[in-house]
Structures are given as structure tokens and as C-alpha cells.
mmCIF file of C-alpha atoms in Angstrom:
data_model
loop_
_atom_site.group_PDB
_atom_site.id
_atom_site.type_symbol
_atom_site.label_atom_id
_atom_site.label_comp_id
_atom_site.label_asym_id
_atom_site.label_seq_id
_atom_site.Cartn_x
_atom_site.Cartn_y
_atom_site.Cartn_z
ATOM 1 C CA MET A 1 121.789 56.850 74.408
ATOM 2 C CA HIS A 2 121.215 59.515 77.070
ATOM 3 C CA ARG A 3 119.941 58.797 80.595
ATOM 4 C CA LEU A 4 117.111 61.045 81.749
ATOM 5 C CA ALA A 5 119.004 61.691 84.974
ATOM 6 C CA ASP A 6 121.960 63.019 82.977
ATOM 7 C CA ILE A 7 119.685 65.180 80.811
ATOM 8 C CA ALA A 8 118.043 66.615 83.917
ATOM 9 C CA ALA A 9 121.432 67.406 85.466
ATOM 10 C CA ALA A 10 122.723 69.029 82.266
ATOM 11 C CA THR A 11 119.614 71.097 81.574
ATOM 12 C CA GLY A 12 118.505 71.973 85.110
ATOM 13 C CA LEU A 13 115.014 70.546 84.522
ATOM 14 C CA GLU A 14 113.145 68.827 87.353
ATOM 15 C CA GLY A 15 112.404 65.143 86.766
ATOM 16 C CA GLU A 16 110.007 62.522 88.105
ATOM 17 C CA GLY A 17 109.594 58.794 87.539
ATOM 18 C CA ASP A 18 112.212 56.343 86.323
ATOM 19 C CA LEU A 19 115.102 58.655 85.495
ATOM 20 C CA SER A 20 117.329 55.684 84.702
ATOM 21 C CA LEU A 21 115.527 55.405 81.353
ATOM 22 C CA SER A 22 117.677 56.172 78.307
ATOM 23 C CA VAL A 23 116.562 57.984 75.145
ATOM 24 C CA ARG A 24 118.174 58.458 71.740
ATOM 25 C CA ARG A 25 116.871 61.837 70.616
ATOM 26 C CA PRO A 26 114.142 64.433 71.083
ATOM 27 C CA ALA A 27 111.038 63.996 68.933
ATOM 28 C CA GLU A 28 107.630 65.510 68.257
ATOM 29 C CA PRO A 29 104.964 63.947 70.497
ATOM 30 C CA ALA A 30 102.874 62.133 67.879
ATOM 31 C CA SER A 31 105.880 60.592 66.119
ATOM 32 C CA ALA A 32 107.972 59.768 69.209
ATOM 33 C CA GLY A 33 108.977 56.132 69.612
ATOM 34 C CA ALA A 34 109.773 54.161 72.750
ATOM 35 C CA GLU A 35 113.404 55.335 72.728
ATOM 36 C CA ASP A 36 112.613 58.991 71.995
ATOM 37 C CA LEU A 37 112.174 61.932 74.349
ATOM 38 C CA ALA A 38 108.861 63.516 73.380
ATOM 39 C CA LEU A 39 108.714 67.308 73.558
ATOM 40 C CA ALA A 40 105.218 68.170 74.790
ATOM 41 C CA MET A 41 105.704 71.365 76.774
ATOM 42 C CA ALA A 42 102.118 72.662 76.659
ATOM 43 C CA PRO A 43 98.731 71.031 77.387
ATOM 44 C CA LYS A 44 97.741 71.316 73.709
ATOM 45 C CA TYR A 45 100.243 68.519 72.960
ATOM 46 C CA ALA A 46 98.627 65.980 75.331
ATOM 47 C CA GLU A 47 96.524 64.315 72.633
ATOM 48 C CA ALA A 48 99.449 64.057 70.230
ATOM 49 C CA LEU A 49 101.619 62.626 72.996
ATOM 50 C CA GLN A 50 99.154 59.807 73.615
ATOM 51 C CA ALA A 51 99.114 59.062 69.876
ATOM 52 C CA GLY A 52 102.862 58.367 70.024
ATOM 53 C CA ALA A 53 104.793 55.630 71.806
ATOM 54 C CA ALA A 54 107.132 57.688 74.018
ATOM 55 C CA ARG A 55 107.946 56.405 77.493
ATOM 56 C CA ALA A 56 109.431 59.733 78.581
ATOM 57 C CA ALA A 57 108.690 63.342 77.745
ATOM 58 C CA VAL A 58 109.444 66.961 78.554
ATOM 59 C CA LEU A 59 106.122 68.318 79.864
ATOM 60 C CA TRP A 60 104.563 71.527 81.145
ATOM 61 C CA VAL A 61 104.764 72.146 84.869
ATOM 62 C CA GLY A 62 101.921 70.417 86.706
ATOM 63 C CA ALA A 63 101.259 67.803 84.018
ATOM 64 C CA ASP A 64 100.096 64.364 85.258
ATOM 65 C CA TRP A 65 102.716 62.242 83.546
ATOM 66 C CA ARG A 66 101.245 58.980 84.868
ATOM 67 C CA ALA A 67 97.835 59.766 83.385
ATOM 68 C CA LEU A 68 99.587 60.403 80.080
ATOM 69 C CA GLY A 69 100.960 56.846 80.144
ATOM 70 C CA LEU A 70 104.597 57.820 80.698
ATOM 71 C CA GLU A 71 107.236 56.188 82.836
ATOM 72 C CA ALA A 72 109.172 59.396 83.489
ATOM 73 C CA ALA A 73 109.037 63.101 82.745
ATOM 74 C CA LEU A 74 111.064 66.289 82.860
ATOM 75 C CA PHE A 75 109.250 69.568 83.505
ATOM 76 C CA ALA A 76 109.743 72.840 81.632
ATOM 77 C CA PRO A 77 108.792 76.067 83.450
ATOM 78 C CA ARG A 78 109.404 77.965 80.198
ATOM 79 C CA ALA A 79 109.068 75.964 77.003
ATOM 80 C CA GLN A 80 111.500 77.823 74.749
ATOM 81 C CA VAL A 81 114.218 77.919 77.399
ATOM 82 C CA ALA A 82 113.794 74.192 77.976
ATOM 83 C CA LEU A 83 113.939 73.601 74.230
ATOM 84 C CA SER A 84 117.220 75.503 74.103
ATOM 85 C CA ALA A 85 118.683 73.401 76.907
ATOM 86 C CA VAL A 86 117.478 70.043 75.576
ATOM 87 C CA THR A 87 118.529 70.615 71.958
ATOM 88 C CA GLY A 88 121.888 71.902 73.179
ATOM 89 C CA HIS A 89 122.418 68.679 75.121
ATOM 90 C CA PHE A 90 121.695 66.550 72.034
ATOM 91 C CA ALA A 91 123.588 68.728 69.527
ATOM 92 C CA PRO A 92 126.187 66.698 67.596
ATOM 93 C CA PRO A 93 129.867 67.507 68.025
ATOM 94 C CA LEU A 94 131.527 69.876 65.585
ATOM 95 C CA ASP A 95 132.701 68.084 62.428
ATOM 96 C CA LEU A 96 136.259 69.366 62.689
ATOM 97 C CA ASP A 97 139.483 67.692 63.720
ATOM 98 C CA PRO A 98 141.580 69.205 66.521
ATOM 99 C CA GLY A 99 144.623 71.278 65.673
ATOM 100 C CA ILE A 100 145.620 72.910 62.393
ATOM 101 C CA HIS A 101 144.831 70.873 59.290
ATOM 102 C CA PRO A 102 147.852 70.316 57.014
ATOM 103 C CA THR A 103 146.046 71.853 54.023
ATOM 104 C CA ALA A 104 145.333 75.110 55.871
ATOM 105 C CA ILE A 105 147.466 78.101 54.836
ATOM 106 C CA VAL A 106 148.400 80.000 58.000
ATOM 107 C CA SER A 107 150.732 82.956 57.729
ATOM 108 C CA GLU A 108 153.829 82.911 59.904
ATOM 109 C CA GLU A 109 152.798 86.399 60.966
ATOM 110 C CA ALA A 110 149.437 85.208 62.311
ATOM 111 C CA GLU A 111 148.837 84.383 65.980
ATOM 112 C CA VAL A 112 146.818 81.281 66.789
ATOM 113 C CA GLY A 113 145.658 80.963 70.391
ATOM 114 C CA GLU A 114 146.032 77.925 72.596
ATOM 115 C CA GLY A 115 143.650 75.108 71.731
ATOM 116 C CA ALA A 116 142.362 76.731 68.534
ATOM 117 C CA TRP A 117 141.432 74.509 65.594
ATOM 118 C CA ILE A 118 141.758 75.436 61.917
ATOM 119 C CA GLY A 119 140.063 73.286 59.278
ATOM 120 C CA PRO A 120 141.027 72.124 55.788
ATOM 121 C CA TYR A 121 141.900 74.737 53.152
ATOM 122 C CA ALA A 122 141.373 77.676 55.478
ATOM 123 C CA ILE A 123 143.474 80.759 54.645
ATOM 124 C CA ILE A 124 144.776 82.893 57.509
ATOM 125 C CA ARG A 125 146.524 86.077 56.381
ATOM 126 C CA PRO A 126 149.354 88.000 58.111
ATOM 127 C CA GLY A 127 148.500 89.901 61.273
ATOM 128 C CA VAL A 128 145.444 87.779 62.057
ATOM 129 C CA ARG A 129 144.940 86.941 65.735
ATOM 130 C CA ILE A 130 142.779 83.939 66.588
ATOM 131 C CA GLY A 131 141.743 83.551 70.218
ATOM 132 C CA ALA A 132 142.158 80.547 72.482
ATOM 133 C CA GLY A 133 139.759 77.717 71.808
ATOM 134 C CA ALA A 134 138.418 79.243 68.588
ATOM 135 C CA ARG A 135 137.190 76.911 65.839
ATOM 136 C CA ILE A 136 137.789 77.878 62.200
ATOM 137 C CA GLY A 137 135.969 75.661 59.679
ATOM 138 C CA PRO A 138 137.062 74.471 56.241
ATOM 139 C CA HIS A 139 137.525 76.952 53.379
ATOM 140 C CA VAL A 140 137.283 79.965 55.690
ATOM 141 C CA THR A 141 139.321 83.001 54.632
ATOM 142 C CA ILE A 142 140.435 85.601 57.180
ATOM 143 C CA GLY A 143 141.941 88.835 55.890
ATOM 144 C CA ARG A 144 145.048 90.637 57.080
ATOM 145 C CA GLY A 145 144.891 92.148 60.571
ATOM 146 C CA THR A 146 141.534 90.680 61.629
ATOM 147 C CA THR A 147 141.145 89.609 65.255
ATOM 148 C CA ILE A 148 138.861 86.806 66.453
ATOM 149 C CA GLY A 149 138.085 86.319 70.129
ATOM 150 C CA ASP A 150 138.283 83.287 72.385
ATOM 151 C CA ASP A 151 135.964 80.315 71.758
ATOM 152 C CA ALA A 152 134.584 81.772 68.519
ATOM 153 C CA LEU A 153 133.077 79.368 65.985
ATOM 154 C CA ILE A 154 133.467 80.238 62.294
ATOM 155 C CA HIS A 155 131.686 77.723 60.069
ATOM 156 C CA ALA A 156 132.645 76.532 56.588
ATOM 157 C CA GLY A 157 133.119 78.996 53.760
ATOM 158 C CA VAL A 158 132.870 82.188 55.796
ATOM 159 C CA ARG A 159 134.665 85.197 54.303
ATOM 160 C CA LEU A 160 136.153 87.639 56.791
ATOM 161 C CA ALA A 161 137.828 90.678 55.255
ATOM 162 C CA HIS A 162 140.814 92.608 56.599
ATOM 163 C CA ASP A 163 141.046 94.507 59.903
ATOM 164 C CA LEU A 164 137.827 93.242 61.477
ATOM 165 C CA ALA A 165 137.356 92.960 65.249
ATOM 166 C CA ILE A 166 135.279 89.939 66.285
ATOM 167 C CA GLY A 167 134.562 89.247 69.962
ATOM 168 C CA ASP A 168 134.572 86.202 72.183
ATOM 169 C CA ARG A 169 132.165 83.295 71.624
ATOM 170 C CA VAL A 170 130.918 84.709 68.332
ATOM 171 C CA VAL A 171 129.255 82.161 66.019
ATOM 172 C CA ILE A 172 129.212 82.810 62.253
ATOM 173 C CA GLN A 173 127.286 80.341 60.109
ATOM 174 C CA ALA A 174 128.369 78.993 56.725
ATOM 175 C CA GLY A 175 128.809 81.333 53.793
ATOM 176 C CA ALA A 176 128.508 84.645 55.618
ATOM 177 C CA CYS A 177 130.547 87.532 54.211
ATOM 178 C CA ILE A 178 131.713 90.200 56.629
ATOM 179 C CA GLY A 179 133.708 93.306 55.851
ATOM 180 C CA GLY A 180 133.018 93.800 52.176
ATOM 181 C CA ASP A 181 133.036 97.347 50.818
ATOM 182 C CA GLY A 182 129.913 99.434 51.256
ATOM 183 C CA PHE A 183 127.638 100.227 48.316
ATOM 184 C CA SER A 184 128.882 103.800 48.096
ATOM 185 C CA PHE A 185 129.032 105.792 44.858
ATOM 186 C CA ALA A 186 128.825 109.455 43.866
ATOM 187 C CA THR A 187 127.881 111.148 40.605
ATOM 188 C CA PRO A 188 130.347 113.787 39.294
ATOM 189 C CA GLU A 189 127.506 116.273 38.882
ATOM 190 C CA ARG A 190 124.155 116.689 40.576
ATOM 191 C CA GLY A 191 122.404 113.338 39.989
ATOM 192 C CA ALA A 192 118.962 111.789 39.701
ATOM 193 C CA VAL A 193 118.557 110.974 43.404
ATOM 194 C CA GLU A 194 119.343 114.559 44.430
ATOM 195 C CA ALA A 195 116.923 115.869 41.836
ATOM 196 C CA ALA A 196 114.194 113.473 42.931
ATOM 197 C CA ARG A 197 114.572 114.580 46.529
ATOM 198 C CA SER A 198 114.641 118.301 45.825
ATOM 199 C CA GLN A 199 112.214 118.719 42.912
ATOM 200 C CA GLY A 200 110.281 115.455 42.652
ATOM 201 C CA HIS A 201 111.346 114.588 39.128
ATOM 202 C CA VAL A 202 114.458 113.883 37.062
ATOM 203 C CA ASP A 203 115.321 116.186 34.190
ATOM 204 C CA GLU A 204 118.008 116.130 31.502
ATOM 205 C CA ALA A 205 120.416 118.117 33.664
ATOM 206 C CA SER A 206 120.259 115.545 36.481
ATOM 207 C CA ARG A 207 120.674 112.306 34.569
ATOM 208 C CA ASN A 208 123.197 109.855 36.010
ATOM 209 C CA THR A 209 125.961 109.564 33.429
ATOM 210 C CA ALA A 210 128.717 108.047 35.599
ATOM 211 C CA TYR A 211 129.482 106.861 39.123
ATOM 212 C CA ARG A 212 132.595 107.390 41.212
ATOM 213 C CA ARG A 213 133.377 104.795 43.825
ATOM 214 C CA ILE A 214 133.725 105.825 47.483
ATOM 215 C CA ALA A 215 136.282 103.644 49.255
ATOM 216 C CA SER A 216 135.378 101.915 52.530
ATOM 217 C CA LEU A 217 138.060 102.702 55.112
ATOM 218 C CA GLY A 218 136.166 101.712 58.253
ATOM 219 C CA ARG A 219 135.960 98.304 59.899
ATOM 220 C CA VAL A 220 133.305 95.916 61.165
ATOM 221 C CA VAL A 221 133.385 95.587 64.952
ATOM 222 C CA ILE A 222 131.400 92.727 66.488
ATOM 223 C CA GLY A 223 130.884 92.343 70.250
ATOM 224 C CA ASP A 224 130.877 89.187 72.362
ATOM 225 C CA ASP A 225 128.281 86.386 72.105
ATOM 226 C CA VAL A 226 126.980 87.549 68.720
ATOM 227 C CA GLU A 227 125.583 85.001 66.250
ATOM 228 C CA ILE A 228 125.436 85.667 62.504
ATOM 229 C CA GLY A 229 123.426 83.464 60.144
ATOM 230 C CA ALA A 230 124.312 81.721 56.908
ATOM 231 C CA ALA A 231 124.838 83.919 53.842
ATOM 232 C CA ALA A 232 124.504 87.137 55.842
ATOM 233 C CA CYS A 233 126.398 90.147 54.478
ATOM 234 C CA ILE A 234 127.765 92.923 56.661
ATOM 235 C CA ASP A 235 129.580 95.822 54.966
ATOM 236 C CA ARG A 236 132.464 97.698 56.518
ATOM 237 C CA GLY A 237 132.096 101.394 57.298
ATOM 238 C CA THR A 238 133.097 104.219 54.990
ATOM 239 C CA ILE A 239 135.067 106.189 57.591
ATOM 240 C CA ALA A 240 133.476 105.150 60.902
ATOM 241 C CA ASP A 241 132.993 101.464 61.741
ATOM 242 C CA THR A 242 129.970 99.253 61.224
ATOM 243 C CA THR A 243 129.222 97.892 64.718
ATOM 244 C CA ILE A 244 127.167 95.066 66.223
ATOM 245 C CA GLY A 245 126.626 95.037 69.975
ATOM 246 C CA SER A 246 127.238 92.094 72.283
ATOM 247 C CA GLY A 247 124.544 89.437 72.513
ATOM 248 C CA THR A 248 122.847 90.325 69.228
ATOM 249 C CA LYS A 249 121.553 87.470 67.039
ATOM 250 C CA ILE A 250 121.356 87.876 63.248
ATOM 251 C CA ASP A 251 119.501 85.406 61.018
ATOM 252 C CA ASN A 252 120.287 84.041 57.561
ATOM 253 C CA GLN A 253 120.477 86.301 54.497
ATOM 254 C CA VAL A 254 120.468 89.546 56.451
ATOM 255 C CA MET A 255 122.101 92.593 54.821
ATOM 256 C CA LEU A 256 123.663 95.335 56.951
ATOM 257 C CA GLY A 257 124.995 98.277 54.957
ATOM 258 C CA HIS A 258 128.016 100.460 55.637
ATOM 259 C CA ASN A 259 128.131 102.421 58.914
ATOM 260 C CA VAL A 260 125.150 100.549 60.388
ATOM 261 C CA ARG A 261 125.178 100.449 64.176
ATOM 262 C CA VAL A 262 123.200 97.687 65.892
ATOM 263 C CA GLY A 263 122.879 97.743 69.675
ATOM 264 C CA GLU A 264 123.201 94.957 72.227
ATOM 265 C CA THR A 265 120.905 91.913 72.537
ATOM 266 C CA CYS A 266 118.986 92.674 69.344
ATOM 267 C CA LEU A 267 117.205 90.020 67.272
ATOM 268 C CA ILE A 268 117.338 90.499 63.491
ATOM 269 C CA CYS A 269 115.358 87.906 61.525
ATOM 270 C CA GLY A 270 115.843 86.519 58.021
ATOM 271 C CA GLN A 271 116.136 88.770 54.958
ATOM 272 C CA VAL A 272 116.167 92.021 56.906
ATOM 273 C CA GLY A 273 117.913 94.830 55.026
ATOM 274 C CA LEU A 274 119.365 97.865 56.807
ATOM 275 C CA ALA A 275 120.608 100.601 54.490
ATOM 276 C CA GLY A 276 123.751 102.591 55.237
ATOM 277 C CA SER A 277 124.109 104.589 58.472
ATOM 278 C CA THR A 278 121.006 103.086 60.086
ATOM 279 C CA THR A 279 121.110 102.752 63.875
ATOM 280 C CA VAL A 280 119.181 100.177 65.903
ATOM 281 C CA GLY A 281 118.849 100.548 69.664
ATOM 282 C CA ASP A 282 119.476 97.882 72.288
ATOM 283 C CA ARG A 283 117.105 94.904 72.616
ATOM 284 C CA THR A 284 115.130 95.737 69.477
ATOM 285 C CA VAL A 285 113.541 92.951 67.403
ATOM 286 C CA LEU A 286 113.247 93.190 63.604
ATOM 287 C CA GLY A 287 110.957 90.576 62.045
ATOM 288 C CA GLY A 288 111.642 88.847 58.748
ATOM 289 C CA GLN A 289 111.996 91.013 55.633
ATOM 290 C CA VAL A 290 111.960 94.302 57.500
ATOM 291 C CA GLY A 291 113.465 97.010 55.290
ATOM 292 C CA VAL A 292 114.969 100.216 56.675
ATOM 293 C CA GLY A 293 116.051 103.244 54.640
ATOM 294 C CA ASP A 294 119.405 104.949 55.030
ATOM 295 C CA HIS A 295 120.201 107.263 57.954
ATOM 296 C CA ILE A 296 117.196 106.038 59.974
ATOM 297 C CA ALA A 297 117.342 105.788 63.787
ATOM 298 C CA ILE A 298 115.324 102.979 65.377
ATOM 299 C CA GLY A 299 115.096 103.233 69.167
ATOM 300 C CA ALA A 300 115.709 100.704 71.917
ATOM 301 C CA ASP A 301 113.187 98.026 72.953
ATOM 302 C CA CYS A 302 111.208 98.248 69.702
ATOM 303 C CA VAL A 303 109.442 95.390 67.898
ATOM 304 C CA LEU A 304 108.956 95.644 64.126
ATOM 305 C CA ALA A 305 106.660 93.008 62.609
ATOM 306 C CA GLY A 306 107.730 91.036 59.544
ATOM 307 C CA GLY A 307 107.616 92.960 56.279
ATOM 308 C CA THR A 308 107.621 96.390 57.905
ATOM 309 C CA LEU A 309 109.142 99.124 55.725
ATOM 310 C CA VAL A 310 110.732 101.980 57.656
ATOM 311 C CA GLY A 311 111.323 105.412 56.142
ATOM 312 C CA SER A 312 111.519 107.616 59.225
ATOM 313 C CA ASP A 313 112.880 107.463 62.764
ATOM 314 C CA ILE A 314 111.172 105.283 65.367
ATOM 315 C CA LYS A 315 111.166 106.167 69.054
ATOM 316 C CA ASP A 316 112.065 103.823 71.934
ATOM 317 C CA GLY A 317 109.573 101.117 72.869
ATOM 318 C CA SER A 318 107.528 101.297 69.664
ATOM 319 C CA VAL A 319 105.651 98.344 68.172
ATOM 320 C CA MET A 320 105.407 98.921 64.412
ATOM 321 C CA MET A 321 104.046 97.121 61.383
ATOM 322 C CA GLY A 322 103.068 97.690 57.785
ATOM 323 C CA ALA A 323 104.344 99.538 54.739
ATOM 324 C CA PRO A 324 104.998 102.299 55.465
ATOM 325 C CA ALA A 325 105.609 101.556 59.134
ATOM 326 C CA LYS A 326 102.835 102.596 61.497
ATOM 327 C CA SER A 327 102.090 101.874 65.131
ATOM 328 C CA ARG A 328 100.439 98.516 65.665
ATOM 329 C CA GLN A 329 97.244 100.226 66.815
ATOM 330 C CA ALA A 330 97.052 102.485 63.762
ATOM 331 C CA GLN A 331 97.782 99.607 61.397
ATOM 332 C CA MET A 332 95.124 97.380 62.991
ATOM 333 C CA GLU A 333 92.558 100.186 62.778
ATOM 334 C CA GLU A 334 93.318 100.652 59.067
ATOM 335 C CA MET A 335 93.072 96.919 58.434
ATOM 336 C CA MET A 336 89.695 96.767 60.168
ATOM 337 C CA ALA A 337 88.500 99.783 58.169
ATOM 338 C CA LEU A 338 89.539 98.100 54.910
ATOM 339 C CA ARG A 339 87.644 94.945 55.878
ATOM 340 C CA ARG A 340 84.499 97.056 56.378
ATOM 341 C CA MET A 341 84.819 98.773 52.986
ATOM 342 C CA PRO A 342 82.873 96.209 50.869
ATOM 343 C CA ARG A 343 79.926 96.370 53.277
ATOM 344 C CA LEU A 344 80.000 100.172 53.342
ATOM 345 C CA ILE A 345 80.108 100.329 49.534
ATOM 346 C CA ALA A 346 77.129 97.951 49.322
ATOM 347 C CA GLN A 347 75.216 100.116 51.783
ATOM 348 C CA MET A 348 76.032 103.240 49.793
ATOM 349 C CA ARG A 349 74.704 101.576 46.615
ATOM 350 C CA GLU A 350 71.466 100.726 48.404
ATOM 351 C CA VAL A 351 71.077 104.317 49.582
ATOM 352 C CA ARG A 352 71.795 105.669 46.084
ATOM 353 C CA ALA A 353 69.254 103.265 44.607
ATOM 354 C CA LYS A 354 66.588 104.386 47.089
ATOM 355 C CA LEU A 355 67.317 108.018 46.296
ATOM 356 C CA GLY A 356 67.223 107.323 42.575
ATOM 357 C CA LEU A 357 70.801 108.432 42.082
#
């Protein structure tokens, strides 16, 4: 159980009423029981809150908690920030025992920082450096020469290849694979892609008959406070490094190709795919399933709506959507025009009928 006074102190939220009340967990307003903390951080949740049985809730600033039948309330000036604080307070502890598990294989040539934990069946290769307070989950593999910063959290089954540089407080969710070779191949002779680009068709002389592999000699370099989602894949660079700036958050099942450079404090949502040598400027947001072609430069402070397909450079501060990517204004105008098409066609038929055409 958690006292409201302790939650308020931990989260920085203002409280009123009986803050000695204890709650078990956060809950949605309509389903919250007497021992739950209802999350109703906007007026639209007032009706649902009264349908539940909560005695305490997190409310919007200015809410009349007494009129809502509550005994106490915490107030959220900004709902999403409050949600972050409250869920963080209730988050369960990491399911990992302190120290180095006896089944872990840790090279004598690896360096493990003070207070670091390493879980069952983890494999730590020679030359690896693990920072102080880092947490390495079960079945994680870390390749030769990779460095991991202080207080990093690497969840179960993550695969980290050789010679990576991972910053402080980085979180990598289960099953991510970082540092695999890039998808880089060349044809011995002029191939189909070159022909398609130059002449618009593929002829007998430009058929792909074989592929030669291009080795990936670069690294992956990840800044501080980065989070990488489950089953994400990030390829190492060919010659230069693949880089991810500090503070960037990457969702599940994201694919970043070789030589990609992502700036600081970016948000990259689920199933985004960035082809090789793409650059993304600082603070840019890529919605779910955004696809970006190779060697594309996306500027800083951009927002790309889900499903946007990018085939050319995008300047700073752009808001883009659609396939192919267009400015939000242009895309909305086209969508409105398409919605008018059936009516316009019907009107044209009427005119043709009147003219006897």
C-alpha cells in the first residue's frame, strides 16, 4: 500500500484532503475500487470517476474533489507528466538478483563496474566495460570491446555486438539487436537498381546475377538517456558509425540501417524503418510505420505523421504526412478534394445529360 502523502512527495504533485489514505495501484476512473488511485486528469473523466468507487484520484487542476465524492486528491498541471511520475512511483522492482549470477559467463578480460548486476546465462566477452550500477538481464550477450555506461538497463535477451559504445542510463528492452552488419551488397557489373535509376527499365545487360557482400567496419554509438524498444534492430555503420543522440526514444520493432544518424531528443515510434545513411535532426518525431529512403536528410524539429513515406529531403520544422510525404496543408487539401470528387462527378453527369452528351 502507498500513502497519498508519500506519492505526493515522490511525484511533486499538490494534494488536498486526507493524505493519510493508502492506495494499492493506479486505475482507470470507472473501474477504480476503494483502494485504487483513480487517474482522472481531465474534466471529460468526471462522469466515469463517479461511476467507480475510488476514494482518491489524480485530478485536473481546479477540480472540485469534494463534489466528485472523493476523500482526497492529487492535482496534475500536465496530465502526461503526472502520468509519468505516478506510474514511475508504482513500477515494480527489476526482476533481477544483485551481483553476478553464477551461470553468467564473464570474461576475465571484461571490466564490471561497482554495483553492477549481471543476470543468469548472460555472456560478457573480452574487453567489455560495464559501468557502475548497470543492470544486465538474463540471456544478454555483449560482444568483444563494447562499452556500456553507468546505470544502464539491458533487458532479457538483448544482443549487443562487438565494439559498440552505449551511454549512461540507456534502457534497451527485451530482444533488441544492436550492431548487426548493414544490408550492404554490390553487383560485380552494372546492376538492375543502377539501370532503373538511369534509364527507367531493366534490360538483359543489367540483370542481377550475383551479389558481393560489403563488410560493416563501423560501430553503433548511442548517447546518454536513450531508450530502445523491444525487438528493435540497429545496424552498425559501413565505415562511419551509426549514431543515436542523447535523450532519443525508440519504440518497438524499429529498424535503423547502416550509417543512420539520429539527433538528440528524437521520438521514433513503432515499426519505423530508416534506410542506410539517413539523417534525422534533433527533436524530430517520426510516427508509427514511417518509412524513409536511403541517403535522405530530415531536418530538426519536424513531425512526420504515421505511415508517411519519405523519398526526398525535408527541411527543419516541417510537418509532413502521406505517401509520398507532403506538407500537412497540401495533404489535407488533397484529401478534401478527393472527398468532393463523387459530388463533382455527379454534377458533371447532370450537366452532360442536360446538354445531351
